[in-house]
Tab-separated table of C-alpha atoms and ligand atoms in Angstrom:
chain	number	residue	atom	x	y	z
A	5	MET	CA	16.338	-28.712	-67.047
A	6	SER	CA	16.558	-26.348	-64.132
A	7	ILE	CA	13.591	-25.214	-62.086
A	8	THR	CA	12.852	-21.487	-62.067
A	9	PRO	CA	13.443	-20.188	-58.525
A	10	ALA	CA	10.604	-18.478	-56.666
A	11	LEU	CA	13.122	-15.774	-55.792
A	12	SER	CA	16.422	-15.193	-57.497
A	13	VAL	CA	18.819	-12.510	-56.275
A	14	ARG	CA	22.047	-11.727	-58.150
A	15	ASP	CA	24.928	-9.453	-57.108
A	16	LEU	CA	22.738	-7.517	-54.685
A	17	THR	CA	24.508	-4.664	-52.938
A	18	VAL	CA	22.773	-2.180	-50.639
A	19	VAL	CA	24.510	0.721	-48.933
A	20	TYR	CA	23.194	3.055	-46.236
A	21	GLY	CA	25.373	6.181	-46.158
A	22	ASP	CA	28.825	4.690	-46.658
A	23	GLN	CA	28.149	1.403	-44.861
A	24	PRO	CA	27.306	-1.643	-46.956
A	25	ALA	CA	24.355	-3.531	-45.473
A	26	LEU	CA	24.498	-6.187	-48.198
A	27	TRP	CA	27.480	-6.950	-50.382
A	28	ASP	CA	27.219	-8.905	-53.608
A	29	VAL	CA	24.510	-11.270	-52.415
A	30	ASP	CA	23.387	-14.171	-54.610
A	31	LEU	CA	20.436	-16.228	-53.473
A	32	ASP	CA	17.928	-18.633	-55.005
A	33	LEU	CA	14.834	-19.924	-53.250
A	34	ALA	CA	13.534	-23.079	-54.899
A	35	PRO	CA	9.749	-23.361	-55.176
A	36	GLY	CA	8.100	-25.260	-52.342
A	37	THR	CA	10.877	-24.675	-49.819
A	38	LEU	CA	10.746	-23.358	-46.250
A	39	THR	CA	13.861	-21.280	-45.558
A	40	ALA	CA	15.175	-19.463	-42.506
A	41	ILE	CA	17.241	-16.311	-42.978
A	42	VAL	CA	19.603	-16.233	-40.004
A	43	GLY	CA	22.366	-13.868	-38.927
A	44	PRO	CA	23.419	-11.476	-36.167
A	45	ASN	CA	21.722	-8.145	-35.465
A	46	GLY	CA	22.494	-5.727	-38.263
A	47	ALA	CA	23.467	-8.537	-40.662
A	48	GLY	CA	21.174	-7.146	-43.348
A	49	LYS	CA	18.369	-9.705	-43.031
A	50	SER	CA	15.552	-7.151	-43.139
A	51	THR	CA	17.433	-5.238	-45.814
A	52	LEU	CA	17.597	-8.389	-47.953
A	53	LEU	CA	13.804	-8.730	-47.905
A	54	LYS	CA	13.131	-5.024	-48.405
A	55	ALA	CA	15.679	-4.559	-51.199
A	56	SER	CA	14.413	-7.681	-52.976
A	57	LEU	CA	10.898	-6.218	-52.850
A	58	GLY	CA	12.093	-2.850	-54.167
A	59	LEU	CA	11.145	-1.096	-50.914
A	60	ILE	CA	14.647	0.325	-50.556
A	61	PRO	CA	17.065	1.202	-53.358
A	62	ARG	CA	19.771	-1.159	-54.528
A	63	VAL	CA	23.229	0.045	-55.475
A	64	ALA	CA	23.639	-2.987	-57.708
A	65	GLY	CA	21.991	-6.273	-58.434
A	66	THR	CA	18.999	-7.895	-60.049
A	67	VAL	CA	16.047	-9.649	-58.467
A	68	SER	CA	13.457	-11.840	-60.137
A	69	PHE	CA	10.418	-13.653	-58.864
A	70	PHE	CA	9.419	-16.822	-60.706
A	71	GLY	CA	11.751	-15.702	-63.446
A	72	ARG	CA	10.018	-12.350	-63.890
A	73	PRO	CA	10.357	-8.808	-62.547
A	74	LEU	CA	8.351	-8.063	-59.403
A	75	ASN	CA	5.921	-5.795	-61.284
A	76	ALA	CA	4.781	-8.718	-63.426
A	77	VAL	CA	4.029	-10.999	-60.458
A	78	ARG	CA	3.340	-8.605	-57.599
A	79	ASN	CA	0.129	-10.380	-56.570
A	80	GLU	CA	2.061	-13.601	-56.088
A	81	VAL	CA	4.496	-12.150	-53.586
A	82	ALA	CA	3.366	-11.452	-50.012
A	83	TYR	CA	5.466	-9.624	-47.429
A	84	VAL	CA	4.920	-9.734	-43.693
A	85	PRO	CA	7.017	-6.901	-42.195
A	86	GLN	CA	8.492	-6.968	-38.742
A	87	ARG	CA	5.747	-6.266	-36.224
A	88	ALA	CA	7.896	-3.779	-34.313
A	89	ASN	CA	8.138	-1.551	-37.398
A	90	VAL	CA	4.398	-1.146	-37.932
A	91	ASP	CA	2.260	1.735	-36.684
A	92	TRP	CA	-0.306	-0.087	-34.551
A	93	ASP	CA	-2.148	3.160	-33.728
A	94	PHE	CA	-3.409	3.205	-37.291
A	95	PRO	CA	-7.189	2.847	-36.954
A	96	ALA	CA	-8.084	-0.500	-38.519
A	97	SER	CA	-9.911	-3.575	-37.362
A	98	VAL	CA	-8.547	-7.100	-37.520
A	99	HIS	CA	-10.897	-7.762	-40.423
A	100	ASP	CA	-9.743	-4.596	-42.242
A	101	VAL	CA	-6.125	-5.748	-42.096
A	102	ALA	CA	-6.920	-9.247	-43.364
A	103	LEU	CA	-9.065	-7.706	-46.116
A	104	MET	CA	-6.086	-5.617	-47.289
A	105	GLY	CA	-4.531	-8.888	-48.401
A	106	THR	CA	-7.216	-9.253	-51.051
A	107	PHE	CA	-6.600	-5.802	-52.573
A	108	ALA	CA	-3.643	-6.938	-54.686
A	109	ARG	CA	-5.920	-8.956	-56.961
A	110	LEU	CA	-8.720	-6.386	-57.099
A	111	GLY	CA	-7.027	-3.765	-59.233
A	112	TRP	CA	-7.635	-0.051	-58.909
A	113	PHE	CA	-11.350	0.303	-59.475
A	114	ARG	CA	-12.984	-2.671	-57.831
A	115	ARG	CA	-13.960	-2.562	-54.211
A	116	PRO	CA	-13.814	-5.663	-52.044
A	117	GLY	CA	-17.094	-7.564	-52.124
A	118	ALA	CA	-18.575	-10.600	-50.408
A	119	ALA	CA	-15.988	-12.983	-51.854
A	120	GLU	CA	-13.090	-10.855	-50.571
A	121	ARG	CA	-14.711	-10.440	-47.148
A	122	GLN	CA	-15.097	-14.199	-46.912
A	123	ARG	CA	-11.456	-14.741	-47.920
A	124	ALA	CA	-10.426	-12.403	-45.103
A	125	ILE	CA	-12.571	-14.328	-42.598
A	126	ASP	CA	-11.203	-17.672	-43.818
A	127	ALA	CA	-7.660	-16.379	-43.395
A	128	LEU	CA	-8.438	-15.154	-39.870
A	129	GLU	CA	-9.891	-18.559	-39.048
A	130	ARG	CA	-6.682	-20.271	-40.129
A	131	VAL	CA	-4.715	-18.234	-37.604
A	132	GLY	CA	-7.344	-18.438	-34.844
A	133	MET	CA	-8.322	-14.740	-35.024
A	134	ALA	CA	-11.839	-14.855	-36.538
A	135	ASP	CA	-13.456	-14.306	-33.127
A	136	LEU	CA	-11.625	-10.986	-32.788
A	137	ALA	CA	-12.394	-9.748	-36.314
A	138	ARG	CA	-14.000	-6.495	-35.079
A	139	ARG	CA	-11.229	-5.644	-32.626
A	140	GLN	CA	-8.945	-2.667	-33.333
A	141	ILE	CA	-5.413	-3.846	-34.156
A	142	GLY	CA	-3.903	-1.508	-31.548
A	143	GLU	CA	-5.735	-3.406	-28.807
A	144	LEU	CA	-4.172	-6.757	-29.673
A	145	SER	CA	-1.304	-8.558	-27.969
A	146	GLY	CA	1.939	-8.936	-29.934
A	147	GLY	CA	1.141	-12.536	-30.801
A	148	GLN	CA	-2.340	-11.610	-31.990
A	149	GLN	CA	-0.939	-8.801	-34.145
A	150	GLN	CA	1.502	-11.233	-35.726
A	151	ARG	CA	-1.304	-13.669	-36.526
A	152	VAL	CA	-3.374	-10.900	-38.148
A	153	PHE	CA	-0.391	-9.976	-40.313
A	154	LEU	CA	-0.054	-13.592	-41.354
A	155	ALA	CA	-3.792	-13.657	-42.137
A	156	ARG	CA	-3.324	-10.674	-44.456
A	157	ALA	CA	-0.688	-12.651	-46.384
A	158	LEU	CA	-2.974	-15.720	-46.463
A	159	ALA	CA	-5.845	-13.623	-47.833
A	160	GLN	CA	-3.547	-12.495	-50.634
A	161	ASP	CA	-3.113	-16.149	-51.614
A	162	ALA	CA	0.433	-15.510	-52.883
A	163	GLN	CA	2.878	-18.104	-54.182
A	164	LEU	CA	5.838	-16.652	-52.282
A	165	ILE	CA	5.586	-15.402	-48.702
A	166	LEU	CA	8.471	-13.432	-47.171
A	167	LEU	CA	8.267	-12.799	-43.424
A	168	ASP	CA	10.492	-10.663	-41.199
A	169	GLU	CA	10.903	-12.243	-37.741
A	170	PRO	CA	7.354	-13.625	-37.485
A	171	LEU	CA	8.227	-15.377	-34.214
A	172	ALA	CA	9.929	-12.454	-32.443
A	173	GLY	CA	8.232	-11.642	-29.146
A	174	VAL	CA	5.197	-13.852	-29.669
A	175	ASP	CA	3.586	-16.230	-27.179
A	176	ALA	CA	4.033	-20.009	-27.493
A	177	PRO	CA	0.564	-20.715	-28.993
A	178	THR	CA	1.186	-18.073	-31.682
A	179	GLU	CA	4.577	-19.614	-32.453
A	180	THR	CA	2.907	-23.006	-32.924
A	181	THR	CA	0.145	-21.533	-35.093
A	182	VAL	CA	2.513	-19.517	-37.274
A	183	MET	CA	4.808	-22.484	-37.885
A	184	SER	CA	1.954	-24.856	-38.687
A	185	VAL	CA	0.469	-22.376	-41.167
A	186	LEU	CA	3.881	-21.909	-42.817
A	187	ARG	CA	4.307	-25.685	-43.104
A	188	GLU	CA	0.815	-26.018	-44.623
A	189	LEU	CA	1.687	-23.365	-47.198
A	190	VAL	CA	4.823	-25.243	-48.187
A	191	GLN	CA	2.957	-28.550	-48.344
A	192	ALA	CA	0.551	-26.828	-50.727
A	193	GLY	CA	3.520	-25.943	-52.964
A	194	ARG	CA	4.043	-22.352	-51.841
A	195	THR	CA	7.493	-20.962	-51.087
A	196	VAL	CA	8.187	-19.456	-47.672
A	197	ALA	CA	11.246	-17.631	-46.327
A	198	ALA	CA	11.367	-16.071	-42.872
A	199	VAL	CA	13.963	-14.080	-41.001
A	200	HIS	CA	14.478	-16.119	-37.845
A	201	HIS	CA	16.416	-15.033	-34.765
A	202	ASP	CA	16.465	-18.273	-32.774
A	203	LEU	CA	19.317	-20.619	-33.659
A	204	GLU	CA	17.951	-23.230	-31.288
A	205	THR	CA	14.606	-23.755	-33.033
A	206	ALA	CA	15.841	-23.192	-36.590
A	207	PRO	CA	16.681	-26.870	-37.326
A	208	GLU	CA	13.279	-28.007	-36.107
A	209	TYR	CA	11.315	-25.315	-37.932
A	210	PHE	CA	13.163	-24.811	-41.198
A	211	GLU	CA	14.453	-27.359	-43.684
A	212	ASP	CA	16.780	-24.844	-45.340
A	213	THR	CA	18.776	-21.936	-43.961
A	214	VAL	CA	20.624	-18.948	-45.326
A	215	LEU	CA	23.300	-17.692	-42.927
A	216	LEU	CA	23.896	-14.026	-43.663
A	217	ASN	CA	26.217	-11.339	-42.428
A	218	VAL	CA	26.368	-8.619	-45.095
A	219	GLN	CA	27.432	-11.414	-47.419
A	220	ILE	CA	25.932	-14.880	-47.700
A	221	ARG	CA	28.043	-17.045	-45.399
A	222	ASN	CA	26.416	-20.447	-45.858
A	223	VAL	CA	23.322	-21.775	-47.541
A	224	GLY	CA	21.744	-25.242	-47.604
A	225	LYS	CA	20.088	-27.707	-45.248
A	226	THR	CA	19.670	-26.105	-41.831
A	227	ARG	CA	21.636	-28.725	-39.901
A	228	GLU	CA	24.551	-28.442	-42.309
A	229	VAL	CA	24.498	-24.649	-42.317
A	230	LEU	CA	24.145	-23.993	-38.587
A	231	THR	CA	27.245	-25.810	-37.413
A	232	SER	CA	29.114	-24.228	-34.513
A	233	GLU	CA	32.003	-23.239	-36.826
A	234	ASN	CA	29.713	-21.562	-39.332
A	235	VAL	CA	27.744	-19.753	-36.646
A	236	LYS	CA	30.873	-18.571	-34.823
A	237	ALA	CA	32.357	-17.273	-38.053
A	238	ALA	CA	29.183	-15.492	-39.119
A	239	TYR	CA	28.623	-13.977	-35.674
A	240	ALA	CA	32.309	-13.115	-35.166
A	241	GLY	CA	32.716	-9.983	-33.112
A	242	ARG	CA	29.083	-10.037	-32.084
A	243	PRO	CA	27.716	-11.304	-28.799
A	244	VAL	CA	26.242	-14.754	-29.147
A	245	SER	CA	25.052	-16.998	-26.396
A	246	LEU	CA	27.256	-20.088	-26.426
A	247	GLU	CA	24.406	-22.355	-25.433
A	248	LEU	CA	22.826	-21.539	-28.779
A	249	ILE	CA	25.805	-23.018	-30.610
A	250	ARG	CA	25.761	-26.766	-31.022
B	28	ADP	P1	18.995	-7.132	-39.558
B	28	ADP	O1	17.587	-7.189	-40.027
B	28	ADP	O2	19.821	-8.302	-39.978
B	28	ADP	O3	19.124	-6.897	-38.076
B	28	ADP	P2	19.079	-4.669	-41.081
B	28	ADP	O4	18.836	-5.107	-42.471
B	28	ADP	O5	17.927	-4.057	-40.352
B	28	ADP	O6	19.711	-5.880	-40.253
B	28	ADP	O7	20.248	-3.599	-41.047
B	28	ADP	C1	21.515	-3.846	-41.637
B	28	ADP	C2	22.442	-2.690	-41.344
B	28	ADP	O8	21.983	-1.527	-41.998
B	28	ADP	C3	22.543	-2.329	-39.869
B	28	ADP	O9	23.850	-1.934	-39.598
B	28	ADP	C4	21.587	-1.180	-39.722
B	28	ADP	O10	21.985	-0.333	-38.668
B	28	ADP	C5	21.713	-0.500	-41.065
B	28	ADP	N1	20.448	0.154	-41.465
B	28	ADP	C6	19.258	-0.471	-41.627
B	28	ADP	N2	18.313	0.398	-42.028
B	28	ADP	C7	18.934	1.591	-42.147
B	28	ADP	C8	18.514	2.906	-42.534
B	28	ADP	N3	17.244	3.144	-42.914
B	28	ADP	N4	19.435	3.894	-42.521
B	28	ADP	C9	20.707	3.662	-42.170
B	28	ADP	N5	21.171	2.456	-41.795
B	28	ADP	C10	20.311	1.442	-41.776
B	29	MG	MG1	15.831	-7.135	-39.079
């Protein structure tokens, strides 16, 4: 008997203009796993998340979540976009953003009540941001913004959490907090996949890794995937710091 993957991608192809960003990608994320999505700049990592979530059109391919189409399980799938691609001038408090995570389960006509507000506060506490709940998001440091985004996903209480570079440009305490929250989620049976730019920390942080460059290059246990040969091949023609290759 096979286990239904949390995310299953088949034959996924995405093209911008006439350039393929993803070509015939197959990927399964087993439930309860913590996976890094690694590859050079422009490899299609963000595109893989966005196309899987239906945020950008696919030329070909099918995607299912827990064996079902996204529409049937939307509440169970949380997405944490790349911080750099978010409009931080949007007027919202830290608490507002965390509260947005609860909207998925509310439906169209119910407004968030005391239970939702408490869920938002609990989520902010988990990431060490409850003290700043009234602060405007535009006033936060990069690390604080990242933690608030993670809190929004926690407030959603999803089974699958997809994150785009959650550790890019954050301070060391935020990095520690984010990774410990992700590990807790996985220990609680949730499935987590994150685009990760740092080859050096990947083996310590992620049990499994997908090495991507338009196509899937390697997939499996991080230490077996991120060998120097695999990394060199996947990053071929792109600048890569040799000290990052072991
Ligand atoms: P990564 O996240 O791995 O750095 P992306 O998924 O952002 O890569 O991008 C993959 C490729 O698609 C890159 O060559 C990028 O320039 C291109 N691309 C991404 N978004 C767009 C877009 N909206 N329009 C045109 N090209 C895009
Ligand atoms: Mg990206």
